[in-house]
Coordinates of C-alpha atoms (C1' of nucleotides) in Angstrom, one line a residue:
Chain A
M1 CA 13.8 -0.3 10.9
T2 CA 10.9 1.8 12.2
Y3 CA 7.5 0.3 12.8
A4 CA 4.6 1.3 10.7
P5 CA 3.2 4.7 11.6
T6 CA -0.2 3.2 12.0
W7 CA -1.7 6.4 13.2
K8 CA -0.2 9.8 12.9
S9 CA -2.5 12.4 14.3
P10 CA -3.5 14.8 11.5
I11 CA -0.5 17.0 11.1
T12 CA -0.7 18.2 7.5
S13 CA -4.0 19.2 5.8
S14 CA -3.6 16.3 3.5
D15 CA -3.9 14.1 6.6
R16 CA -7.0 15.9 7.8
V17 CA -8.7 15.4 4.4
L18 CA -7.7 11.8 4.3
F19 CA -9.3 11.1 7.7
E20 CA -12.5 12.9 6.7
I21 CA -12.9 11.0 3.4
Q22 CA -12.0 7.7 5.0
R23 CA -14.7 8.2 7.5
A24 CA -17.2 9.3 4.9
I25 CA -16.5 6.3 2.7
V26 CA -16.5 3.8 5.4
E27 CA -19.8 5.0 6.7
G28 CA -21.3 5.2 3.3
E29 CA -21.8 8.9 3.2
I30 CA -19.9 8.8 -0.1
P31 CA -21.7 5.8 -1.6
A32 CA -19.8 2.7 -2.7
G33 CA -19.1 2.6 -6.4
S34 CA -19.7 6.4 -6.9
K35 CA -17.3 8.4 -9.0
I36 CA -15.0 10.8 -7.2
S37 CA -14.7 14.4 -8.5
E38 CA -11.5 16.1 -7.5
P39 CA -12.8 19.6 -7.9
E40 CA -15.9 18.8 -5.9
L41 CA -14.1 17.2 -3.0
A42 CA -11.5 20.0 -3.0
R43 CA -14.3 22.6 -2.6
R44 CA -16.1 20.4 0.0
F45 CA -13.0 20.2 2.3
A46 CA -11.7 23.6 1.5
V47 CA -8.3 22.6 0.2
S48 CA -6.5 22.7 -3.0
R49 CA -6.3 19.7 -5.3
A50 CA -2.7 19.0 -4.3
P51 CA -3.3 17.7 -0.8
L52 CA -6.5 16.2 -2.0
R53 CA -4.6 14.1 -4.5
E54 CA -2.2 13.1 -1.9
A55 CA -5.1 11.9 0.2
L56 CA -6.6 10.0 -2.8
A57 CA -3.3 8.2 -3.3
R58 CA -3.4 7.0 0.3
L59 CA -7.1 6.1 -0.1
E60 CA -6.1 3.9 -3.0
R61 CA -3.4 2.4 -0.8
C62 CA -6.0 1.1 1.7
H63 CA -8.3 -0.1 -1.1
L64 CA -11.1 2.4 -0.5
I65 CA -10.9 3.8 -4.0
E66 CA -9.7 2.6 -7.3
R67 CA -7.9 5.0 -9.7
T68 CA -7.4 4.6 -13.4
P69 CA -5.0 7.0 -15.1
N70 CA -6.6 9.9 -16.9
A71 CA -10.0 8.7 -15.9
G72 CA -10.3 9.5 -12.2
A73 CA -11.2 7.6 -9.2
R74 CA -14.2 5.6 -8.0
V75 CA -15.1 4.4 -4.5
V76 CA -14.8 0.6 -4.4
T77 CA -17.8 -1.5 -4.9
L78 CA -18.5 -4.1 -2.2
S79 CA -19.2 -7.7 -3.1
L80 CA -19.3 -11.0 -1.4
E81 CA -16.4 -12.2 -3.6
G82 CA -14.3 -9.3 -2.4
L83 CA -15.3 -9.9 1.2
L84 CA -14.3 -13.5 0.8
S85 CA -10.9 -12.6 -0.6
L86 CA -10.4 -10.2 2.3
Y87 CA -11.2 -12.9 4.8
Q88 CA -9.0 -15.5 3.2
L89 CA -6.1 -13.0 3.7
R90 CA -7.1 -12.1 7.2
E91 CA -7.2 -15.7 8.2
E92 CA -3.6 -16.2 7.2
L93 CA -2.2 -12.9 8.3
E94 CA -3.9 -12.7 11.7
G95 CA -3.0 -16.3 12.3
L96 CA 0.6 -15.3 11.7
A97 CA 0.2 -12.3 13.9
C98 CA -0.9 -14.5 16.7
R99 CA 2.0 -16.8 16.4
L100 CA 4.4 -13.8 16.4
A101 CA 2.6 -12.0 19.2
A102 CA 3.0 -15.1 21.4
E103 CA 6.7 -14.7 20.8
H104 CA 7.2 -11.0 20.9
M105 CA 4.4 -9.3 22.8
P106 CA 5.6 -7.8 26.0
Q107 CA 3.9 -9.0 29.2
Q108 CA 2.6 -5.6 30.0
E109 CA 0.7 -5.3 26.7
I110 CA -0.8 -8.8 27.3
E111 CA -2.0 -7.7 30.7
E112 CA -3.5 -4.5 29.3
M113 CA -5.5 -6.6 26.8
Q114 CA -6.7 -8.9 29.5
A115 CA -8.0 -5.9 31.4
L116 CA -9.6 -4.6 28.3
L117 CA -11.4 -7.9 27.7
N118 CA -12.7 -7.9 31.2
K119 CA -14.0 -4.4 30.8
H120 CA -15.8 -5.4 27.6
L121 CA -17.2 -8.4 29.2
Q122 CA -18.9 -6.3 31.9
S123 CA -20.3 -4.0 29.3
Q124 CA -21.7 -6.9 27.4
R125 CA -23.3 -8.5 30.4
V126 CA -25.2 -5.3 31.0
R127 CA -26.6 -5.0 27.5
E128 CA -26.8 -8.5 26.0
G129 CA -26.9 -8.7 22.2
E130 CA -25.7 -5.2 21.7
S131 CA -23.6 -5.6 18.6
Y132 CA -22.0 -2.2 17.7
Y133 CA -20.0 -1.9 20.9
Q134 CA -18.8 -5.4 20.3
E135 CA -17.8 -4.3 16.9
A136 CA -15.5 -1.7 18.2
G137 CA -14.2 -4.1 20.8
D138 CA -13.5 -6.8 18.3
L139 CA -11.6 -4.5 15.9
D140 CA -9.6 -3.2 18.8
F141 CA -8.8 -6.7 20.0
H142 CA -7.5 -7.7 16.6
Y143 CA -5.7 -4.4 16.2
R144 CA -3.6 -4.9 19.4
I145 CA -2.6 -8.5 18.6
I146 CA -1.4 -7.4 15.2
L147 CA 0.7 -4.7 16.8
G148 CA 2.0 -7.3 19.2
S149 CA 3.5 -9.3 16.4
K150 CA 6.2 -6.6 16.0
N151 CA 6.5 -7.4 12.3
P152 CA 6.4 -4.0 10.6
Y153 CA 5.2 -5.3 7.2
L154 CA 2.4 -7.3 8.7
I155 CA 1.4 -4.4 10.9
N156 CA 1.3 -2.1 7.9
I157 CA -0.7 -4.4 5.7
L158 CA -3.4 -5.2 8.4
C159 CA -3.6 -2.0 10.3
D160 CA -3.0 0.6 7.5
E161 CA -4.2 -1.1 4.3
L162 CA -6.9 -3.6 5.2
Y163 CA -8.3 -2.2 8.4
F164 CA -10.6 0.4 6.9
L165 CA -11.9 -1.9 4.2
V166 CA -12.9 -4.4 6.9
R167 CA -14.7 -1.6 8.7
M168 CA -16.4 -0.5 5.5
Y169 CA -17.7 -4.0 4.9
R170 CA -18.9 -4.4 8.4
V171 CA -20.8 -1.1 8.4
Q172 CA -22.3 -1.3 5.0
M173 CA -22.9 -5.1 4.7
G174 CA -23.9 -5.5 8.3
M175 CA -21.5 -8.2 9.1
N176 CA -22.5 -8.5 12.8
G177 CA -24.4 -11.7 12.8
P178 CA -25.0 -14.3 15.5
R179 CA -21.3 -14.8 15.9
V180 CA -21.1 -11.7 18.2
S181 CA -21.9 -13.6 21.3
R182 CA -19.3 -16.3 20.7
A183 CA -16.6 -13.8 19.9
F184 CA -15.8 -12.9 23.5
D185 CA -15.0 -16.5 24.5
E186 CA -12.9 -17.0 21.4
H187 CA -11.0 -13.8 22.1
K188 CA -10.4 -14.8 25.6
A189 CA -9.0 -18.2 24.5
I190 CA -6.7 -16.6 21.9
L191 CA -5.3 -14.1 24.4
Q192 CA -4.8 -16.9 26.9
A193 CA -2.8 -18.9 24.4
I194 CA -0.7 -15.8 23.7
A195 CA -0.2 -15.3 27.4
N196 CA 1.0 -18.9 27.7
R197 CA 3.4 -18.1 24.8
D198 CA 1.7 -20.9 22.9
G199 CA 2.0 -19.5 19.4
E200 CA 0.8 -22.6 17.6
L201 CA -2.4 -22.7 19.5
A202 CA -3.0 -19.0 19.2
D203 CA -2.6 -19.3 15.5
L204 CA -5.0 -22.1 15.3
L205 CA -7.6 -20.4 17.4
M206 CA -7.4 -17.2 15.4
R207 CA -7.7 -19.0 12.1
R208 CA -10.8 -20.7 13.5
H209 CA -12.2 -17.4 14.8
I210 CA -11.9 -15.7 11.4
G211 CA -12.5 -18.9 9.4
A212 CA -16.0 -19.2 10.9
S213 CA -16.9 -15.8 9.5
R214 CA -15.2 -16.8 6.2
R215 CA -17.3 -19.9 5.9
N216 CA -20.4 -17.8 6.6
I217 CA -19.5 -15.7 3.6
E218 CA -18.8 -18.8 1.5
I219 CA -22.3 -20.1 2.4
Q220 CA -23.9 -16.8 1.4
L221 CA -22.0 -16.9 -1.8
E222 CA -23.1 -20.4 -2.5
T223 CA -26.8 -19.6 -1.9
K224 CA -26.4 -16.5 -4.1
R225 CA -24.9 -18.6 -6.9
N226 CA -27.6 -21.2 -6.6
S227 CA -30.4 -18.7 -6.7
H228 CA -29.0 -16.7 -9.6
E229 CA -27.6 -19.2 -12.0
P230 CA -30.6 -21.4 -12.5
N231 CA -32.7 -18.4 -13.6
Chain B
M1 CA -14.1 -6.2 -8.6
T2 CA -11.2 -5.6 -10.9
Y3 CA -7.9 -7.4 -10.4
A4 CA -4.9 -5.4 -9.3
P5 CA -3.3 -3.5 -12.1
T6 CA 0.0 -5.1 -11.4
W7 CA 1.8 -3.4 -14.3
K8 CA 0.5 -0.5 -16.2
S9 CA 3.0 0.5 -18.9
P10 CA 4.3 4.0 -18.2
I11 CA 1.4 6.2 -19.3
T12 CA 1.8 9.3 -17.3
S13 CA 5.2 11.0 -16.6
S14 CA 4.7 10.1 -12.9
D15 CA 4.7 6.5 -13.9
R16 CA 7.9 6.9 -15.9
V17 CA 9.7 8.6 -12.9
L18 CA 8.4 5.9 -10.6
F19 CA 9.8 3.1 -12.7
E20 CA 13.2 4.9 -13.1
I21 CA 13.5 5.5 -9.3
Q22 CA 12.3 2.0 -8.5
R23 CA 15.1 0.5 -10.7
A24 CA 17.7 2.9 -9.3
I25 CA 16.8 2.1 -5.7
V26 CA 16.6 -1.7 -6.3
E27 CA 19.9 -1.8 -8.0
G28 CA 21.5 0.4 -5.3
E29 CA 22.2 3.3 -7.7
I30 CA 20.5 5.4 -5.1
P31 CA 22.0 4.0 -1.9
A32 CA 19.9 2.4 0.8
G33 CA 19.4 4.7 3.7
S34 CA 20.2 7.9 1.8
K35 CA 18.1 10.9 2.0
I36 CA 15.9 11.8 -0.9
S37 CA 15.9 15.4 -2.1
E38 CA 12.8 16.3 -4.0
P39 CA 14.3 19.2 -5.9
E40 CA 17.3 17.2 -6.9
L41 CA 15.3 14.2 -8.2
A42 CA 12.9 16.6 -10.0
R43 CA 15.9 18.1 -11.9
R44 CA 17.4 14.7 -12.5
F45 CA 14.3 13.3 -14.2
A46 CA 13.3 16.6 -15.7
V47 CA 9.8 16.8 -14.2
S48 CA 8.1 19.1 -11.8
R49 CA 7.8 18.2 -8.1
A50 CA 4.1 17.3 -8.5
P51 CA 4.5 14.0 -10.5
L52 CA 7.7 13.3 -8.5
R53 CA 5.7 13.4 -5.2
E54 CA 3.1 11.2 -6.8
A55 CA 5.9 8.7 -7.6
L56 CA 7.3 9.1 -4.0
A57 CA 3.9 8.2 -2.6
R58 CA 3.9 5.0 -4.6
L59 CA 7.5 4.2 -3.6
E60 CA 6.4 4.5 0.0
R61 CA 3.6 2.1 -0.8
C62 CA 6.0 -0.6 -1.9
H63 CA 8.3 0.0 1.1
L64 CA 11.2 1.3 -0.9
I65 CA 11.3 4.7 0.9
E66 CA 10.0 6.0 4.2
R67 CA 8.5 9.4 4.6
T68 CA 8.0 11.5 7.7
P69 CA 5.8 14.5 7.5
N70 CA 7.7 17.8 7.1
A71 CA 11.0 16.0 7.1
G72 CA 11.3 14.3 3.7
A73 CA 11.9 10.8 2.6
R74 CA 14.7 8.3 3.0
V75 CA 15.5 5.1 1.1
V76 CA 14.9 2.2 3.4
T77 CA 17.8 0.7 5.2
L78 CA 18.2 -3.1 4.7
S79 CA 18.7 -5.3 7.7
L80 CA 18.5 -9.0 8.5
E81 CA 15.6 -8.3 10.8
G82 CA 13.7 -6.6 8.0
L83 CA 14.5 -9.5 5.7
L84 CA 13.3 -12.0 8.2
S85 CA 10.0 -10.1 8.7
L86 CA 9.6 -10.1 4.9
Y87 CA 10.1 -13.8 4.6
Q88 CA 7.8 -14.6 7.5
L89 CA 5.1 -12.8 5.5
R90 CA 6.0 -14.4 2.2
E91 CA 5.8 -17.8 3.7
E92 CA 2.2 -17.3 4.7
L93 CA 1.1 -15.4 1.7
E94 CA 2.7 -17.5 -1.0
G95 CA 1.5 -20.6 0.7
L96 CA -2.0 -19.2 0.5
A97 CA -1.4 -18.2 -3.1
C98 CA -0.5 -21.8 -3.9
R99 CA -3.6 -23.2 -2.2
L100 CA -5.8 -20.7 -4.1
A101 CA -3.9 -21.2 -7.4
A102 CA -4.5 -25.0 -7.1
E103 CA -8.2 -24.1 -7.0
H104 CA -8.5 -21.3 -9.5
M105 CA -5.6 -21.3 -11.9
P106 CA -6.7 -22.1 -15.5
Q107 CA -5.3 -25.2 -17.1
Q108 CA -3.7 -23.1 -19.8
E109 CA -1.7 -21.0 -17.4
I110 CA -0.5 -24.1 -15.6
E111 CA 0.7 -25.6 -18.9
E112 CA 2.5 -22.3 -19.8
M113 CA 4.3 -22.5 -16.5
Q114 CA 5.3 -26.0 -17.1
A115 CA 6.7 -25.1 -20.5
L116 CA 8.5 -22.2 -18.8
L117 CA 10.1 -24.4 -16.2
N118 CA 11.3 -26.8 -18.9
K119 CA 12.9 -24.0 -20.7
H120 CA 14.6 -22.8 -17.6
L121 CA 15.8 -26.3 -16.9
Q122 CA 17.5 -26.5 -20.2
S123 CA 19.2 -23.1 -19.7
Q124 CA 20.4 -24.2 -16.3
R125 CA 21.8 -27.5 -17.6
V126 CA 23.9 -25.5 -20.0
R127 CA 25.4 -23.2 -17.4
E128 CA 25.4 -24.9 -14.0
G129 CA 25.5 -22.7 -11.0
E130 CA 24.7 -19.6 -12.9
S131 CA 22.6 -17.8 -10.3
Y132 CA 21.4 -14.6 -11.8
Y133 CA 19.3 -16.2 -14.5
Q134 CA 17.8 -18.4 -11.9
E135 CA 17.0 -15.3 -9.9
A136 CA 14.8 -13.9 -12.7
G137 CA 13.3 -17.3 -13.2
D138 CA 12.5 -17.8 -9.6
L139 CA 10.8 -14.4 -9.2
D140 CA 8.9 -15.0 -12.4
F141 CA 7.7 -18.4 -11.1
H142 CA 6.5 -17.0 -7.8
Y143 CA 4.9 -14.1 -9.7
R144 CA 2.8 -16.3 -11.9
I145 CA 1.6 -18.5 -9.1
I146 CA 0.5 -15.4 -7.2
L147 CA -1.5 -14.2 -10.2
G148 CA -3.0 -17.7 -10.4
S149 CA -4.6 -17.3 -7.0
K150 CA -7.1 -14.8 -8.4
N151 CA -7.3 -13.1 -5.1
P152 CA -6.9 -9.4 -5.9
Y153 CA -5.8 -8.3 -2.5
L154 CA -3.2 -11.0 -2.3
I155 CA -2.0 -10.2 -5.8
N156 CA -1.7 -6.5 -4.9
I157 CA 0.3 -7.1 -1.7
L158 CA 2.7 -9.6 -3.2
C159 CA 3.2 -8.3 -6.7
D160 CA 2.8 -4.5 -6.2
E161 CA 4.0 -3.9 -2.6
L162 CA 6.5 -6.5 -1.7
Y163 CA 7.9 -7.6 -5.0
F164 CA 10.4 -4.8 -5.4
L165 CA 11.6 -5.0 -1.9
V166 CA 12.3 -8.6 -2.3
R167 CA 14.3 -7.8 -5.4
M168 CA 16.2 -5.1 -3.6
Y169 CA 17.2 -7.5 -0.9
R170 CA 18.3 -10.0 -3.4
V171 CA 20.4 -7.6 -5.4
Q172 CA 22.0 -5.7 -2.5
M173 CA 22.4 -8.5 0.1
G174 CA 23.2 -11.2 -2.5
M175 CA 20.6 -13.7 -1.4
N176 CA 21.6 -16.3 -4.0
G177 CA 23.3 -18.9 -2.0
P178 CA 23.6 -22.7 -2.4
R179 CA 19.8 -23.0 -2.5
V180 CA 19.7 -22.1 -6.2
S181 CA 20.3 -25.6 -7.4
R182 CA 17.5 -27.0 -5.3
A183 CA 15.0 -24.4 -6.3
F184 CA 14.3 -26.0 -9.7
D185 CA 13.2 -29.3 -8.2
E186 CA 11.1 -27.6 -5.6
H187 CA 9.4 -25.4 -8.2
K188 CA 8.7 -28.4 -10.3
A189 CA 7.1 -30.2 -7.3
I190 CA 5.0 -27.2 -6.4
L191 CA 3.7 -26.8 -9.9
Q192 CA 2.9 -30.5 -10.1
A193 CA 0.8 -30.2 -6.9
I194 CA -1.1 -27.3 -8.4
A195 CA -1.6 -29.2 -11.7
N196 CA -3.0 -32.0 -9.6
R197 CA -5.3 -29.5 -7.9
D198 CA -3.8 -30.5 -4.6
G199 CA -3.8 -27.2 -2.8
E200 CA -2.8 -28.5 0.6
L201 CA 0.4 -30.1 -0.8
A202 CA 1.2 -27.0 -2.9
D203 CA 0.8 -24.9 0.2
L204 CA 3.1 -27.1 2.2
L205 CA 5.8 -27.3 -0.4
M206 CA 5.8 -23.6 -1.0
R207 CA 6.1 -22.9 2.8
R208 CA 9.0 -25.3 2.8
H209 CA 10.5 -23.6 -0.2
I210 CA 10.4 -20.2 1.3
G211 CA 10.9 -21.4 4.9
A212 CA 14.3 -22.9 4.0
S213 CA 15.5 -19.4 3.0
R214 CA 13.9 -17.9 6.1
R215 CA 15.7 -20.3 8.4
N216 CA 18.9 -19.4 6.6
I217 CA 18.2 -15.8 7.5
E218 CA 17.5 -16.8 11.1
I219 CA 20.8 -18.6 11.3
Q220 CA 22.6 -15.5 10.1
L221 CA 20.8 -13.4 12.6
E222 CA 21.7 -15.8 15.3
T223 CA 25.4 -15.8 14.5
K224 CA 25.3 -12.0 14.2
R225 CA 23.7 -11.7 17.6
N226 CA 26.2 -14.1 19.2
S227 CA 29.2 -12.2 17.8
H228 CA 28.0 -8.8 18.7
E229 CA 26.3 -9.1 22.1
P230 CA 29.2 -10.6 24.1
N231 CA 31.4 -7.7 23.2
Chain C
dC1 C1' 32.4 24.8 29.5
dG2 C1' 27.8 23.2 28.5
dA3 C1' 23.2 24.0 27.3
dA4 C1' 19.5 26.5 25.7
dC5 C1' 17.9 29.9 22.5
dC6 C1' 17.6 32.3 18.2
dC7 C1' 17.9 33.1 13.5
dG8 C1' 19.0 32.1 8.5
dT9 C1' 18.6 28.7 5.1
dA10 C1' 16.9 24.9 2.8
dT11 C1' 13.2 21.7 2.3
dT12 C1' 8.5 20.4 2.3
dG13 C1' 3.5 21.4 2.0
dT14 C1' 0.1 24.1 -0.5
dC15 C1' -1.9 27.0 -4.0
dG16 C1' -3.9 28.7 -8.5
dA17 C1' -3.4 28.3 -13.4
dC18 C1' -2.1 25.9 -17.8
dA19 C1' -1.8 21.9 -20.8
dA20 C1' -3.0 17.2 -22.1
dT21 C1' -6.3 13.7 -22.2
dC22 C1' -10.8 11.4 -21.9
dG23 C1' -16.0 11.0 -22.3
dA24 C1' -20.5 12.6 -24.2
dG25 C1' -23.3 14.2 -27.6
dC26 C1' -24.1 15.5 -32.2
dG27 C1' -23.6 15.2 -37.1
dT28 C1' -22.4 12.7 -41.2
dG29 C1' -22.2 9.0 -44.3
dA30 C1' -23.0 4.2 -45.8
Chain D
dT1 C1' -31.1 2.9 -39.0
dC2 C1' -26.7 2.1 -37.4
dA3 C1' -21.9 2.9 -37.1
dC4 C1' -18.2 6.0 -37.4
dG5 C1' -15.8 10.3 -36.6
dC6 C1' -15.6 14.8 -34.7
dT7 C1' -16.1 18.6 -31.7
dC8 C1' -16.9 20.5 -27.2
dG9 C1' -16.9 20.3 -22.4
dA10 C1' -15.0 18.7 -18.3
dT11 C1' -11.6 16.3 -15.7
dT12 C1' -7.0 14.9 -14.8
dG13 C1' -2.0 15.7 -15.0
dT14 C1' 1.7 19.1 -14.7
dC15 C1' 3.9 23.3 -13.7
dG16 C1' 6.1 27.3 -11.2
dA17 C1' 5.6 30.2 -7.2
dC18 C1' 4.3 31.1 -2.3
dA19 C1' 3.8 29.8 2.6
dA20 C1' 4.9 26.9 6.5
dT21 C1' 7.9 24.0 8.8
dA22 C1' 12.2 21.7 10.2
dC23 C1' 17.4 21.5 10.4
dG24 C1' 22.2 23.7 11.4
dG25 C1' 25.2 27.2 13.1
dG26 C1' 26.1 30.9 16.0
dT27 C1' 25.4 33.3 20.1
dT28 C1' 24.4 34.1 24.8
dC29 C1' 23.4 32.9 29.4
dG30 C1' 23.9 30.0 33.5

DNA sequence: CGAACCCGTATTGTCGACAATCGAGCGTGA
DNA sequence: TCACGCTCGATTGTCGACAATACGGGTTCG
C-alpha cells in the first residue's frame, strides 16, 4: 500500500487550479457561503470546465465546497457548530496519530521535529505574542506527527481532507486566542512523549492540547445559545 | 451546515456508473489490484469518459481505487496491513460515534434500532451460524449509530469514505470468523448504553467490539511475519 | 552482452459544443 | 390578492475529438 500523496506539486492544470482556489477560499477571497459559477471560474483561471470540475470534485473532498446535483456548488459556510464537530474529530484522530507516531516514527524524524521546535522557540522569544507565525508552526507540528503515524488512511483524512478546512476556520474566524503562548510547551511535552515511545502519554497530551481549544468553542457556543434563545 | 448526503439515489449518469463500479469492485468482479482502463469502462457502461472520470474521482475518495497523474488508476490491493490501519481508525471513530450518539440520538431512532436488533435476533435463532445475514445486520447497526452521532464530518468519513472499503475487505478476505455469534450480544450492550445516555460506556464497548477484530488481524499479521521473515 | 536511447502506440488530460435540467420572473386564474 | 403553472434564461451534465504525456519494443552504442 502506498501512503497518501499528501502533496503532489502541481503537475496537471487541474492541480494548479485546485491550489489556487483552495488558497482563495481559505483566505476568504472567495467568500464563505458564496455560490460557485463554473463558467466564471473557468474564465478566471483560463482553463476549460473539464479540469475545473475535477478541481471542484477535490474541493468537495476536503469540505471546502458543497455540491448538489444539477444545482451547482457553494463555498461552505462556517459556523461554531461545524468548528466544534471538526475539533471533536481532531481530538480523536490526532490522539490516535500520536499513539501511532510513538510506535512508528523514525528516530530521525523525531530529531528533525525537535530541531524545528527549538527554532520556533527562538523566533517566538524574539517577538512575543506574534500569533501568525505560531499558526504556521502549529499546523506544521501537527502535520508532521500525523505523517509519523504511518497510517495511510489517517494521514489522508487529516492532511488531505481536514487540513484546509482547519486553516480556513483559523483564518476567517481568527482562532488564535490566548492559547498561543501555551502551545509551545504543550508541543514540547507531546514530542518528548513520542521520543520516549510513550504512546499513551502522547495520546493523552494531544487530546488535552486540542481539547482545550474544543472547550473554548463549546463555551462560545454556550454563550451564543444563551444570548440568542431568550430573545 | 447540512449533513453528509450519505446516499443520493442515482440521479445523474455519473452516479449510476459510480454505484455499478462500486459494487463490481467490492464484490471482486473487477479484481483488486487490476488496472482500470477508462475507454474500456466507458464502453462497458455505455457512457462517455466525462461522467466516468467523475465516478473515478469519487471512487478514489472512498479508497477503492488509486490514481496517479498521467498514469491511470488501479483498484486498491488488499493487505493485512491496510486492514489493520482501517480497523485502528474505526476503533477511534466509531467509539467517538457512540459517545456522540448517546448524546444526540433521538429516542425514536434508538427504539427503531432496538426493534431491528430483536428482528435480527429472531432470524439468527432460526439459522445459527449463518454469517452473511449477520454481515448485513452488523454493517447496518454500525451505520445507524454513526448517523446518530449527528457529526457531519464523522458521518462523511465513516459512511461515505470508509464504508465500502470495509465491505470490500469483508467480502474478499472473508472477515466473518467465530466472532459472529458474539456480535449480537455486544451490539445489544452498546445500544443499551446509548439508550441509557451513557456515552462513556458505549464508547468503551464499541472500542472493545472493534478492537477484538483488530487484535485478530494483528495476530494474523504476527503469524504471517513469523512465517515469512525467517525464510 | 548490457544499457541507454529513440520512436510508435495507447492512454490520459483538455477543449469546445450540445443536451438536459433547474431557478426566476411573468402571466393567468381562482 | 395569492397561488399555481409556464416560459425563458442560465447553469450543469455529457459528448466526441484533439493534444500531451507515459509505457513498451526495437535499435544502437559502449
